[in-house]
CSV table of C-alpha atoms in Angstrom, one decimal:
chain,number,residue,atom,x,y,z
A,12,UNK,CA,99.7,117.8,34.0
A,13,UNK,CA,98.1,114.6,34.9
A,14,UNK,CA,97.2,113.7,31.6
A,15,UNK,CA,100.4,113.8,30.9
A,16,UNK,CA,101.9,112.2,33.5
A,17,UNK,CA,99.5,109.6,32.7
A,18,UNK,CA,100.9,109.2,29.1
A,19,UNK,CA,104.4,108.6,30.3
A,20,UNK,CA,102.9,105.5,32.5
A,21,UNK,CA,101.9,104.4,28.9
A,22,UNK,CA,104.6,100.9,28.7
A,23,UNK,CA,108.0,102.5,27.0
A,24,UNK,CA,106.5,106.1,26.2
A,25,UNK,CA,108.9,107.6,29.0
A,26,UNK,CA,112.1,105.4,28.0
A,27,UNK,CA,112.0,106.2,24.2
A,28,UNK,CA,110.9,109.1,24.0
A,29,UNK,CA,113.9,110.4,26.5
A,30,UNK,CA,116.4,108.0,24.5
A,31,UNK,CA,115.3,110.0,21.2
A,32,UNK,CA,115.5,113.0,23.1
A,33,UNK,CA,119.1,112.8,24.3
A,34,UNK,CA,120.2,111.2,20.5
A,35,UNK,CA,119.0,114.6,19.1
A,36,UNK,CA,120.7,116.9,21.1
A,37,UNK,CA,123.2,117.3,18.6
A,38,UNK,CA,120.8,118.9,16.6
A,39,UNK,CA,120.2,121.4,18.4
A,40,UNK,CA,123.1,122.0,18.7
A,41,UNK,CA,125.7,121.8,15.9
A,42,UNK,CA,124.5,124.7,13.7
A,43,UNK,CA,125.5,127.4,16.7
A,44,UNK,CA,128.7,125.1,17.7
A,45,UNK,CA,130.1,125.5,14.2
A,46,UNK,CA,129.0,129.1,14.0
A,47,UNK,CA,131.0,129.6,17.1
A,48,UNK,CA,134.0,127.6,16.5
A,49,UNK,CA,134.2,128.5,12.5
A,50,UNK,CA,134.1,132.7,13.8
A,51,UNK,CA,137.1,132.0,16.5
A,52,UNK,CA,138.8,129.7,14.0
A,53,UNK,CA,138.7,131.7,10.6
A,54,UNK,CA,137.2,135.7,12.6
A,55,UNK,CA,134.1,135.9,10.4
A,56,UNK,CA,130.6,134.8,10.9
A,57,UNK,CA,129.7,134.9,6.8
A,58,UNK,CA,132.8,132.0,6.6
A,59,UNK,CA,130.5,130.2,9.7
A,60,UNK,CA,127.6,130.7,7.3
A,61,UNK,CA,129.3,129.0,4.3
A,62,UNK,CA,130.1,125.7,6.6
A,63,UNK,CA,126.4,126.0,8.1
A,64,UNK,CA,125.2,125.7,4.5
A,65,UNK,CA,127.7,123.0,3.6
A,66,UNK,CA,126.0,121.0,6.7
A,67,UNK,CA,122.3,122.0,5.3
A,68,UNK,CA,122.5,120.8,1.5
A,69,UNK,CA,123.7,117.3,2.9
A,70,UNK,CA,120.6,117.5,5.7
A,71,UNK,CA,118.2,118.0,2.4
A,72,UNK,CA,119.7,115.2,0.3
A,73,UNK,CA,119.5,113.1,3.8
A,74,UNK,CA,116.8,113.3,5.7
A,75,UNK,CA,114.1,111.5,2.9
A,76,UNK,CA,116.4,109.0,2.0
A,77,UNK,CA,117.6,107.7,5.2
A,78,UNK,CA,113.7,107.4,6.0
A,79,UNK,CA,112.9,105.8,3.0
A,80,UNK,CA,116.2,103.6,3.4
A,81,UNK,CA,114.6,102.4,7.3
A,82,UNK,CA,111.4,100.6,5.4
A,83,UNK,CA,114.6,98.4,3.4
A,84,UNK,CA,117.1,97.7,5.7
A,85,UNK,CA,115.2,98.4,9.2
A,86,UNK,CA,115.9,100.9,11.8
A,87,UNK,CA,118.5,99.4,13.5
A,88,UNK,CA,121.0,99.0,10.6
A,89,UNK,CA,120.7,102.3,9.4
A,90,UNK,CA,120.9,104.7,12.3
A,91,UNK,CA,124.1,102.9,13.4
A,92,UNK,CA,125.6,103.6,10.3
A,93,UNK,CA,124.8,107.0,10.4
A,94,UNK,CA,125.9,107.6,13.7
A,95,UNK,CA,129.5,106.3,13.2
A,96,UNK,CA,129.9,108.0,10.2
A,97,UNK,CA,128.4,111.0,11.6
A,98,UNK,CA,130.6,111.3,14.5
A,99,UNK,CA,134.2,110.8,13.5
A,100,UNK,CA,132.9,113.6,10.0
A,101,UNK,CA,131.6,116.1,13.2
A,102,UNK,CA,134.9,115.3,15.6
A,103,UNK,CA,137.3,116.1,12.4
A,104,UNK,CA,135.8,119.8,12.4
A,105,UNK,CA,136.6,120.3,15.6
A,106,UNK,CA,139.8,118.4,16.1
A,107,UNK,CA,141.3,119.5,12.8
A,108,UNK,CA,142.5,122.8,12.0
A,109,UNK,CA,141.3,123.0,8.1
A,110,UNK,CA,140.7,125.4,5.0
A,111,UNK,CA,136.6,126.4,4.8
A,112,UNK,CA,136.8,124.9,1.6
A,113,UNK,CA,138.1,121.1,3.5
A,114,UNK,CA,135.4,122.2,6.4
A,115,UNK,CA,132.7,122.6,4.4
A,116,UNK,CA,133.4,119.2,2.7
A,117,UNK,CA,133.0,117.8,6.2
A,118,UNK,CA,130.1,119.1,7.1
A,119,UNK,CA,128.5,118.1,4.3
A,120,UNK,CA,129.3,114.5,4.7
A,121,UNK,CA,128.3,115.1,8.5
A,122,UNK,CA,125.2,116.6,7.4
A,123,UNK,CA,124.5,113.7,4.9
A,124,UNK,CA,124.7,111.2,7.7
A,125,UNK,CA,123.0,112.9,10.0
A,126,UNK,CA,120.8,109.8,11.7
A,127,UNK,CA,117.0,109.6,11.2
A,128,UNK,CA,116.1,109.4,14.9
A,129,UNK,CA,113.0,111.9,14.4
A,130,UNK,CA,110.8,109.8,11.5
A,131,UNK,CA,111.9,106.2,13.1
A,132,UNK,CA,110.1,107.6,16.7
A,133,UNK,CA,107.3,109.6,15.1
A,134,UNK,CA,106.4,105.9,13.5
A,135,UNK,CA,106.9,104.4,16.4
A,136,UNK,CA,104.4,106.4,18.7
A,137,UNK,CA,101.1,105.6,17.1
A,138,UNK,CA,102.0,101.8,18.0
A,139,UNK,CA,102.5,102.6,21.5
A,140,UNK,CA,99.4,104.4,22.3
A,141,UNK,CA,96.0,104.6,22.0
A,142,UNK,CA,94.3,106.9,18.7
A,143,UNK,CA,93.0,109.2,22.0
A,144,UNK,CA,96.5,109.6,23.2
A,145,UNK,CA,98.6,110.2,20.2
A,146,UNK,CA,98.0,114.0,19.7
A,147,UNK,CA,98.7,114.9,23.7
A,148,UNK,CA,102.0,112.6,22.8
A,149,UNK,CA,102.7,114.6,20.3
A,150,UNK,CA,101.9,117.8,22.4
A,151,UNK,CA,104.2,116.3,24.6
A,152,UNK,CA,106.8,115.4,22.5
A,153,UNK,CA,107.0,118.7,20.8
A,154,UNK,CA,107.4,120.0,24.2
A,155,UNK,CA,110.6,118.1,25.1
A,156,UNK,CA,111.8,118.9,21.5
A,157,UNK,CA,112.4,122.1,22.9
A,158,UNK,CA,115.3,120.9,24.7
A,159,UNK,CA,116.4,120.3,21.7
A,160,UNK,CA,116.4,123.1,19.7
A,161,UNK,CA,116.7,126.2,22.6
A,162,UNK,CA,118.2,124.1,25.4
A,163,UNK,CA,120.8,122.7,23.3
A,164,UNK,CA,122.1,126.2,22.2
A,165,UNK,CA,121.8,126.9,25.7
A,166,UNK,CA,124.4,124.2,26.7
A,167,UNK,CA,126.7,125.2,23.6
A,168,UNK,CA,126.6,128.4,24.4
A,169,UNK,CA,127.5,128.0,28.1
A,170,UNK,CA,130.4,125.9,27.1
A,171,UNK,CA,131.9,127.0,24.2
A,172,UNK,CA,131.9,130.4,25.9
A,173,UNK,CA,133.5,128.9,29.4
A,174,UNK,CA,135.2,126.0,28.3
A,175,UNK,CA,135.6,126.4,24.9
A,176,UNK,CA,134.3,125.6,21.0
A,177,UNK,CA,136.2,122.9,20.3
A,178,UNK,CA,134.6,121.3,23.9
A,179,UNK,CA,131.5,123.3,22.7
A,180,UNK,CA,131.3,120.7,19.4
A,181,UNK,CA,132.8,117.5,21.2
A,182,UNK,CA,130.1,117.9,23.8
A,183,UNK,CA,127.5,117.4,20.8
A,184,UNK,CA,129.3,114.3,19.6
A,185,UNK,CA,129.5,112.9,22.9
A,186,UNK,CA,125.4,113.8,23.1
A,187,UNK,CA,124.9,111.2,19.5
A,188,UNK,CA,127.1,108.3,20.6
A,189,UNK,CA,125.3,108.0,23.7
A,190,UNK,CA,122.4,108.9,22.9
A,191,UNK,CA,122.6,107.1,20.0
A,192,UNK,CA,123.2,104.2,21.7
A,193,UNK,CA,120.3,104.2,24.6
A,194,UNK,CA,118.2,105.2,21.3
A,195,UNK,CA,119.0,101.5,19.5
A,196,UNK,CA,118.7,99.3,22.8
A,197,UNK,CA,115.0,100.1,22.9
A,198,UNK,CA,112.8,97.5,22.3
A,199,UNK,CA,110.2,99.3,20.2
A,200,UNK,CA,112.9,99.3,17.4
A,201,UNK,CA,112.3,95.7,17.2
A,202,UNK,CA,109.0,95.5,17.1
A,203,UNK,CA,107.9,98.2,14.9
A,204,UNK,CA,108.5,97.7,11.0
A,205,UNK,CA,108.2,100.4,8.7
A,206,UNK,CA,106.9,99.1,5.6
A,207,UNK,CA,108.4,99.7,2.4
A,208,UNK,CA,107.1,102.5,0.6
A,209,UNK,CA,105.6,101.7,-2.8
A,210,UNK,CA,105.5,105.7,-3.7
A,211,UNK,CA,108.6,107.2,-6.0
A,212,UNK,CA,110.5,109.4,-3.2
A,213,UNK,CA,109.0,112.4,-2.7
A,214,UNK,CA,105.1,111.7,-3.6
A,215,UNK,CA,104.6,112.1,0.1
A,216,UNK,CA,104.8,115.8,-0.7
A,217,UNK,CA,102.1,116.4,-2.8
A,218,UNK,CA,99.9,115.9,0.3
A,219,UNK,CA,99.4,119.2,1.3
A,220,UNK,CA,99.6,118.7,5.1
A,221,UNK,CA,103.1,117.3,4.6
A,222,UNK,CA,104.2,120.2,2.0
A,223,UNK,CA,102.7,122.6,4.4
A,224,UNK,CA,104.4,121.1,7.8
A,225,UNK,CA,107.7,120.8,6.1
A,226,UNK,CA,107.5,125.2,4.9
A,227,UNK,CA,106.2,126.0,8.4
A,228,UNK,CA,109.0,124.1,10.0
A,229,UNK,CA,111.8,125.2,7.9
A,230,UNK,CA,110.6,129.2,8.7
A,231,UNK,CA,109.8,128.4,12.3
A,232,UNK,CA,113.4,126.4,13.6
A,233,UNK,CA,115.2,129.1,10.9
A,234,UNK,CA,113.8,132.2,13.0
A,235,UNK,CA,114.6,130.6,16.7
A,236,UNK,CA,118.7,129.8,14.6
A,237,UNK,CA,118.6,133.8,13.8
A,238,UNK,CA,117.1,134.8,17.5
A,239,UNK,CA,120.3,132.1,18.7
A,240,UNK,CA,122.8,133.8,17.1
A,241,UNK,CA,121.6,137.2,17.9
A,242,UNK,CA,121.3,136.6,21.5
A,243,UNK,CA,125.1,135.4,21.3
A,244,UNK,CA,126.5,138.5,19.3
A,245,UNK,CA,124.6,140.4,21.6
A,246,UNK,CA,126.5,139.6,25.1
A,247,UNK,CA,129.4,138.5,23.4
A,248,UNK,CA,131.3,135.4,24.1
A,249,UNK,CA,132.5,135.6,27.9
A,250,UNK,CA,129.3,136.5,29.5
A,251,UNK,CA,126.5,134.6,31.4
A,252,UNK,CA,123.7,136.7,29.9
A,253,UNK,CA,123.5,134.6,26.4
A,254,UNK,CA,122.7,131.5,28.3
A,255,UNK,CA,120.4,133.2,30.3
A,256,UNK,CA,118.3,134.7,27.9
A,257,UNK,CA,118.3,131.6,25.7
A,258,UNK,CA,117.1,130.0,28.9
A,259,UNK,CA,114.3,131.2,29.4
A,260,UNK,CA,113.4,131.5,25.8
A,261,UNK,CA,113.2,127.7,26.0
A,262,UNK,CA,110.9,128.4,29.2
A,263,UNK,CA,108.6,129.8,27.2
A,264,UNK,CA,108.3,127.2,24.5
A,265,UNK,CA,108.3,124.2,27.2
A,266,UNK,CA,104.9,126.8,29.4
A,267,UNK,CA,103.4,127.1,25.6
A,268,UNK,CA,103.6,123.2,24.7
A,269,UNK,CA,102.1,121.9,28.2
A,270,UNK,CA,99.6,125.0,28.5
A,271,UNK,CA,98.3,124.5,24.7
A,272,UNK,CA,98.8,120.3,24.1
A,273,UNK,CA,95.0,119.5,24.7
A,274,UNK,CA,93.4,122.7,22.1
A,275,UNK,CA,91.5,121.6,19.5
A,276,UNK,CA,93.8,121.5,16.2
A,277,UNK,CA,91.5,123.0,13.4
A,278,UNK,CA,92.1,125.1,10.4
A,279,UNK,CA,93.7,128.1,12.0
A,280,UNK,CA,96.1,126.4,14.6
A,281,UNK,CA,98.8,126.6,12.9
A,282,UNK,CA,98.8,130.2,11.8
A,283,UNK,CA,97.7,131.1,15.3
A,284,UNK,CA,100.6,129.8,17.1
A,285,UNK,CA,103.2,131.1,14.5
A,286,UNK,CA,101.5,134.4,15.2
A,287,UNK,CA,102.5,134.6,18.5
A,288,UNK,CA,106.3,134.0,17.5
A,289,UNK,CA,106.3,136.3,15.2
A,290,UNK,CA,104.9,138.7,17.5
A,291,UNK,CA,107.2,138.1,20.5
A,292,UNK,CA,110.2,138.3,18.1
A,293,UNK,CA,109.0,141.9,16.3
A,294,UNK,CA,108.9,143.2,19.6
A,295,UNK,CA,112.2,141.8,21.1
A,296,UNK,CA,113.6,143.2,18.3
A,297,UNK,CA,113.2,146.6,19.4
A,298,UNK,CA,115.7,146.4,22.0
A,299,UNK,CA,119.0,144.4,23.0
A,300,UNK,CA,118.5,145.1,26.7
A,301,UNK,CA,119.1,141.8,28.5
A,302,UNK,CA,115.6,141.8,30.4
A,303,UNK,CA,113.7,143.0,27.1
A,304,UNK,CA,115.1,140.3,25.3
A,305,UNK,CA,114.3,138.3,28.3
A,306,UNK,CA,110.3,139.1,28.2
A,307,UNK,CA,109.5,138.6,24.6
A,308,UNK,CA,111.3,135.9,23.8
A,309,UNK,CA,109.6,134.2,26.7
A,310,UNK,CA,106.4,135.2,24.6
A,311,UNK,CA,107.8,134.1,21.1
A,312,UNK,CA,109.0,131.1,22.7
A,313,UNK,CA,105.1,130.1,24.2
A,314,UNK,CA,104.1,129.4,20.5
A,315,UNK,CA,107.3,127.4,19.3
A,316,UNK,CA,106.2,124.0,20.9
A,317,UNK,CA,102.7,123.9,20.3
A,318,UNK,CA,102.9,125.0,16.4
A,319,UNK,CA,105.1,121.9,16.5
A,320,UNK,CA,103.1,119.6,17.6
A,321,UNK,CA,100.5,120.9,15.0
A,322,UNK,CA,102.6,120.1,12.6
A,323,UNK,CA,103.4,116.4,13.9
A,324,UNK,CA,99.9,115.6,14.1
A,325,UNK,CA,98.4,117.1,10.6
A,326,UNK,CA,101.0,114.8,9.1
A,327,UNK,CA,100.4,111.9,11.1
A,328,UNK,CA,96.7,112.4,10.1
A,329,UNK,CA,97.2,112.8,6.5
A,330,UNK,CA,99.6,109.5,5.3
A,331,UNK,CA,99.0,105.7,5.2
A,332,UNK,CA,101.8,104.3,8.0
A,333,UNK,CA,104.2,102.9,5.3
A,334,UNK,CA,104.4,106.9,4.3
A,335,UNK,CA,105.0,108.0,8.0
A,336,UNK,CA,108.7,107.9,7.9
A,337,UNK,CA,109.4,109.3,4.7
A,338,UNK,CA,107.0,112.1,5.5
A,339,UNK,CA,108.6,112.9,8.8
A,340,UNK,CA,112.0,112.8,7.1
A,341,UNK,CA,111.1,115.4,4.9
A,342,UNK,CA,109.4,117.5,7.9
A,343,UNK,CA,112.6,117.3,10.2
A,344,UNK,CA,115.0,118.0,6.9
A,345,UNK,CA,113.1,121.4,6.5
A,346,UNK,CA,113.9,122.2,10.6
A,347,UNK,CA,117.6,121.2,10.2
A,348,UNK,CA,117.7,123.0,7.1
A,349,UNK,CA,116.1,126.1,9.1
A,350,UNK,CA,118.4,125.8,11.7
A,351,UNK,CA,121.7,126.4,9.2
A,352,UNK,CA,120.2,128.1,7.0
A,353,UNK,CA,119.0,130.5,10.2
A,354,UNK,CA,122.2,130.7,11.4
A,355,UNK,CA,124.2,131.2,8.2
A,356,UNK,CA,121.7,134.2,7.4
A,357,UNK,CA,121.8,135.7,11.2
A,358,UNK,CA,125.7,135.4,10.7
A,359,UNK,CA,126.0,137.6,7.8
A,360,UNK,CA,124.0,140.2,8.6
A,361,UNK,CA,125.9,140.2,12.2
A,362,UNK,CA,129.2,141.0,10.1
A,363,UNK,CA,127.0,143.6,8.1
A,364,UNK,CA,124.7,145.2,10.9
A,365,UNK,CA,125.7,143.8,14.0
A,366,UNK,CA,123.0,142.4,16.4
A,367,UNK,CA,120.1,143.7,15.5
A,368,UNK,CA,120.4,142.5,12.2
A,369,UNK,CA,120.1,138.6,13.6
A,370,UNK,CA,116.8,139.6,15.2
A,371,UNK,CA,115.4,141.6,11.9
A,372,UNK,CA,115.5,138.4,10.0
A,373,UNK,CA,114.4,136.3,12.8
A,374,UNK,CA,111.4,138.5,12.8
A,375,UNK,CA,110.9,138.1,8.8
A,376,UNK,CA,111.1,134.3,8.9
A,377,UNK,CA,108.5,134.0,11.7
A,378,UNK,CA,106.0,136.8,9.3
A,379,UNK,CA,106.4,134.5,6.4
A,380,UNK,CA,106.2,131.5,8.4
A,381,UNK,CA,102.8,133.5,9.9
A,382,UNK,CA,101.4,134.2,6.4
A,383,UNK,CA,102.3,130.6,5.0
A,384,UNK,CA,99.4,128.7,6.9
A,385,UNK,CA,97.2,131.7,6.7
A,386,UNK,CA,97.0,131.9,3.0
A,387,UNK,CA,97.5,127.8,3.2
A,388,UNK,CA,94.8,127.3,5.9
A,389,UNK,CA,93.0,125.1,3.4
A,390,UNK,CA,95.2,122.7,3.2
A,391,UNK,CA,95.4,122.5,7.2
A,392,UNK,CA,92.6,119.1,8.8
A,393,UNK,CA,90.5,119.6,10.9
A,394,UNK,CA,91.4,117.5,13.9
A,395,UNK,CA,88.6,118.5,16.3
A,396,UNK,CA,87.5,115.3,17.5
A,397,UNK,CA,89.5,113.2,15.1
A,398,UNK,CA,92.2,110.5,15.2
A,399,UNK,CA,95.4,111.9,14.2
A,400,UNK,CA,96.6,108.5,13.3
A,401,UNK,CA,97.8,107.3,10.7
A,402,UNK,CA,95.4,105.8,7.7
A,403,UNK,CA,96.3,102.1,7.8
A,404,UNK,CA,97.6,100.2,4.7
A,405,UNK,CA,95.4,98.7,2.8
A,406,UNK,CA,97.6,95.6,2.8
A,407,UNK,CA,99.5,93.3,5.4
A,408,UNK,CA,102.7,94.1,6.5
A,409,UNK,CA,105.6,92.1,8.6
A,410,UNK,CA,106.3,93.0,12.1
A,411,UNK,CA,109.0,91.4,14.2
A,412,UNK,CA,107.8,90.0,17.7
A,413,UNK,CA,111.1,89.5,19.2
């Protein structure tokens, strides 16, 4: 814990990286808002699924392309513009009483301006530290994504179920604008200039690191959607026992990233810390007893943070910096993709199965996303005793002082 508490002395580490944090709650968020609010709305969780996938397809044409667009116009000018836009599309949904047809519209133009807050920070770190420093960050990092992705359901969950879904969605909104905004008034966006790719888009991914990171991720936040929505269709919608459970689910993940940020990343490390979520989620699986759940999520959860931070730093390792936010854009469109896509598939088989269905193909996504970097372990670096920084360009680049 000291290391790490040394990190956040680090000059701006603490500052952006909680700015970033609370701009990206809403992605943690959204998929299960929409899944809540679509089922009250419409009384069908496949209908939820058809606007979850709506949001996803615009996330996959996105998430590249706003990178890419950051090394043209800079950071600044286009994460404002995706915010606005991004707001007032995800405030019509829940303001608006609409067809699914008109929803999923909306979503997809929400999803297609979803704001690259993820690649313009994960360029930004290895400027802010020190090459021996940049893999703990990430450890670190991964750690507080969490929040993100099992907290945020958390604090859906809690209010759409007490206050209500249309609060439930609002609450998100209100999470990006201010976020957003404490995001943008950081210096570091001013001093940090992503160079314009030369690549075509896309080249990024025939590096294997990147192809790999961007599969893994996709399986990995598409199982914790299906365990999300399980856990809610489990205790229903007036209970306390949701919230808990996802609570300390995220427990898990937060004891797993601090406990495992300082192991040595080499060719297994990927495939052993997906091997512990898959195993914590077969088992929880079993049973929808409130303190079964409870227990092995906690232990699915310990692997979530630190096979993320695997991920951030095998990419990091494996692109020139002109590449970085391009890469990370396609890594953090396979997790937003995994959370709809996680959700849509939890939400029909609820309607088909009930519960337990949710958990059954949370439980397959984490084998396959067990089996990917297994069979793939090839393609994983070896970062024992390596720099996970970027590989410098091999020409100069402009970067703003002030």
């Amino acid at each position: 814990m000291s290391s790490y508490a040394n990190l956040l002395k680090t000059r701006g580490v603490g500052r952006i990286m909680a700015a970033q944090l609370v701009a990206r709650f809403p992605f943690g968020m959204l998929s299960l808002a929409f899944l809540l609010h679509i089922e009250r709305v419409h009384g069908s969780y496949g209908a939820a699924g058809l606007v979850l996938a709506a949001l996803s397809i615009g996330q996959a044409i996105a998430g590249p392309l706003t990178s890419r667009l950051m090394g043209r116009l800079g950071m600044r000018p286009v994460i404002t513009g995706t915010i606005a836009i991004c707001a007032i599309a995800v405030s019509v949904i829940a303001l608006v009483p609409m067809t699914i047809p008109l929803t999923m519209g909306v979503a997809f133009a929400a999803g297609l301006t979803m704001p690259p807050i993820q690649p313009a920070v994960r360029t930004i770190y290895p400027k802010m530290v020190n090459s021996k420093q940049l893999t703990p960050l990430f450890s670190l990092d991964a750690s507080a994504q969490e929040i993100i992705w099992v907290v945020g359901p958390v604090i859906t969950t809690f209010t759409a179920t007490q206050v209500g879904t249309v609060e439930g969605i609002l609450l998100a909104v209100a999470f990006l604008v201010g976020g957003g905004a404490w995001f943008l008034s950081s210096p570091e966006l001013g001093r940090v200039r992503i160079p314009r790719s030369r690549k075509r888009l896309g080249a990024v991914l025939a590096k294997p690191p990147v192809l790999l990171a961007t599969i893994v991720g996709f399986l990995l936040v598409a199982a914790c959607a299906a365990i999300e929505a399980g856990v809610v269709a489990s205790f229903g919608h007036g209970g306390a026992e949701a919230g808990i459970v996802l609570a300390i689910f995220a427990v898990g993940s937060l004891v797993g990233g601090l406990a495992l940020g300082h192991v040595g990343i080499g060719p297994w490390a990927l495939a052993q810390r997906m091997l512990i979520v898959f195993a914590g989620t077969a088992i929880a699986a079993v049973s929808l007893n409130v303190w079964w759940l409870a227990v092995f999520l906690f232990l699915a959860g310990v692997g979530i943070a630190p096979a993320l931070a695997v991920m951030f730093s095998i990419v990091s390792s494996s692109v020139r910096f002109s590449e970085t936010a391009e890469a990370y854009g396609w890594v953090g469109t396979g997790q937003l993709i995994g959370a709809a896509v996680g959700s849509a598939l939890a939400g029909f088989l609820i309607d088909a199965q009930g519960p337990t269905g949710a958990f059954v193909v949370a439980a397959a996504l984490a084998l396959v996303g067990f089996l990917v970097p297994l069979l793939g372990r090839r393609w994983h670096p070896d970062l024992r005793g390596r720099d996970a920084s970027p590989i410098p360009d091999t020409e100069p680049f402009a970067a703003v002082t002030s």
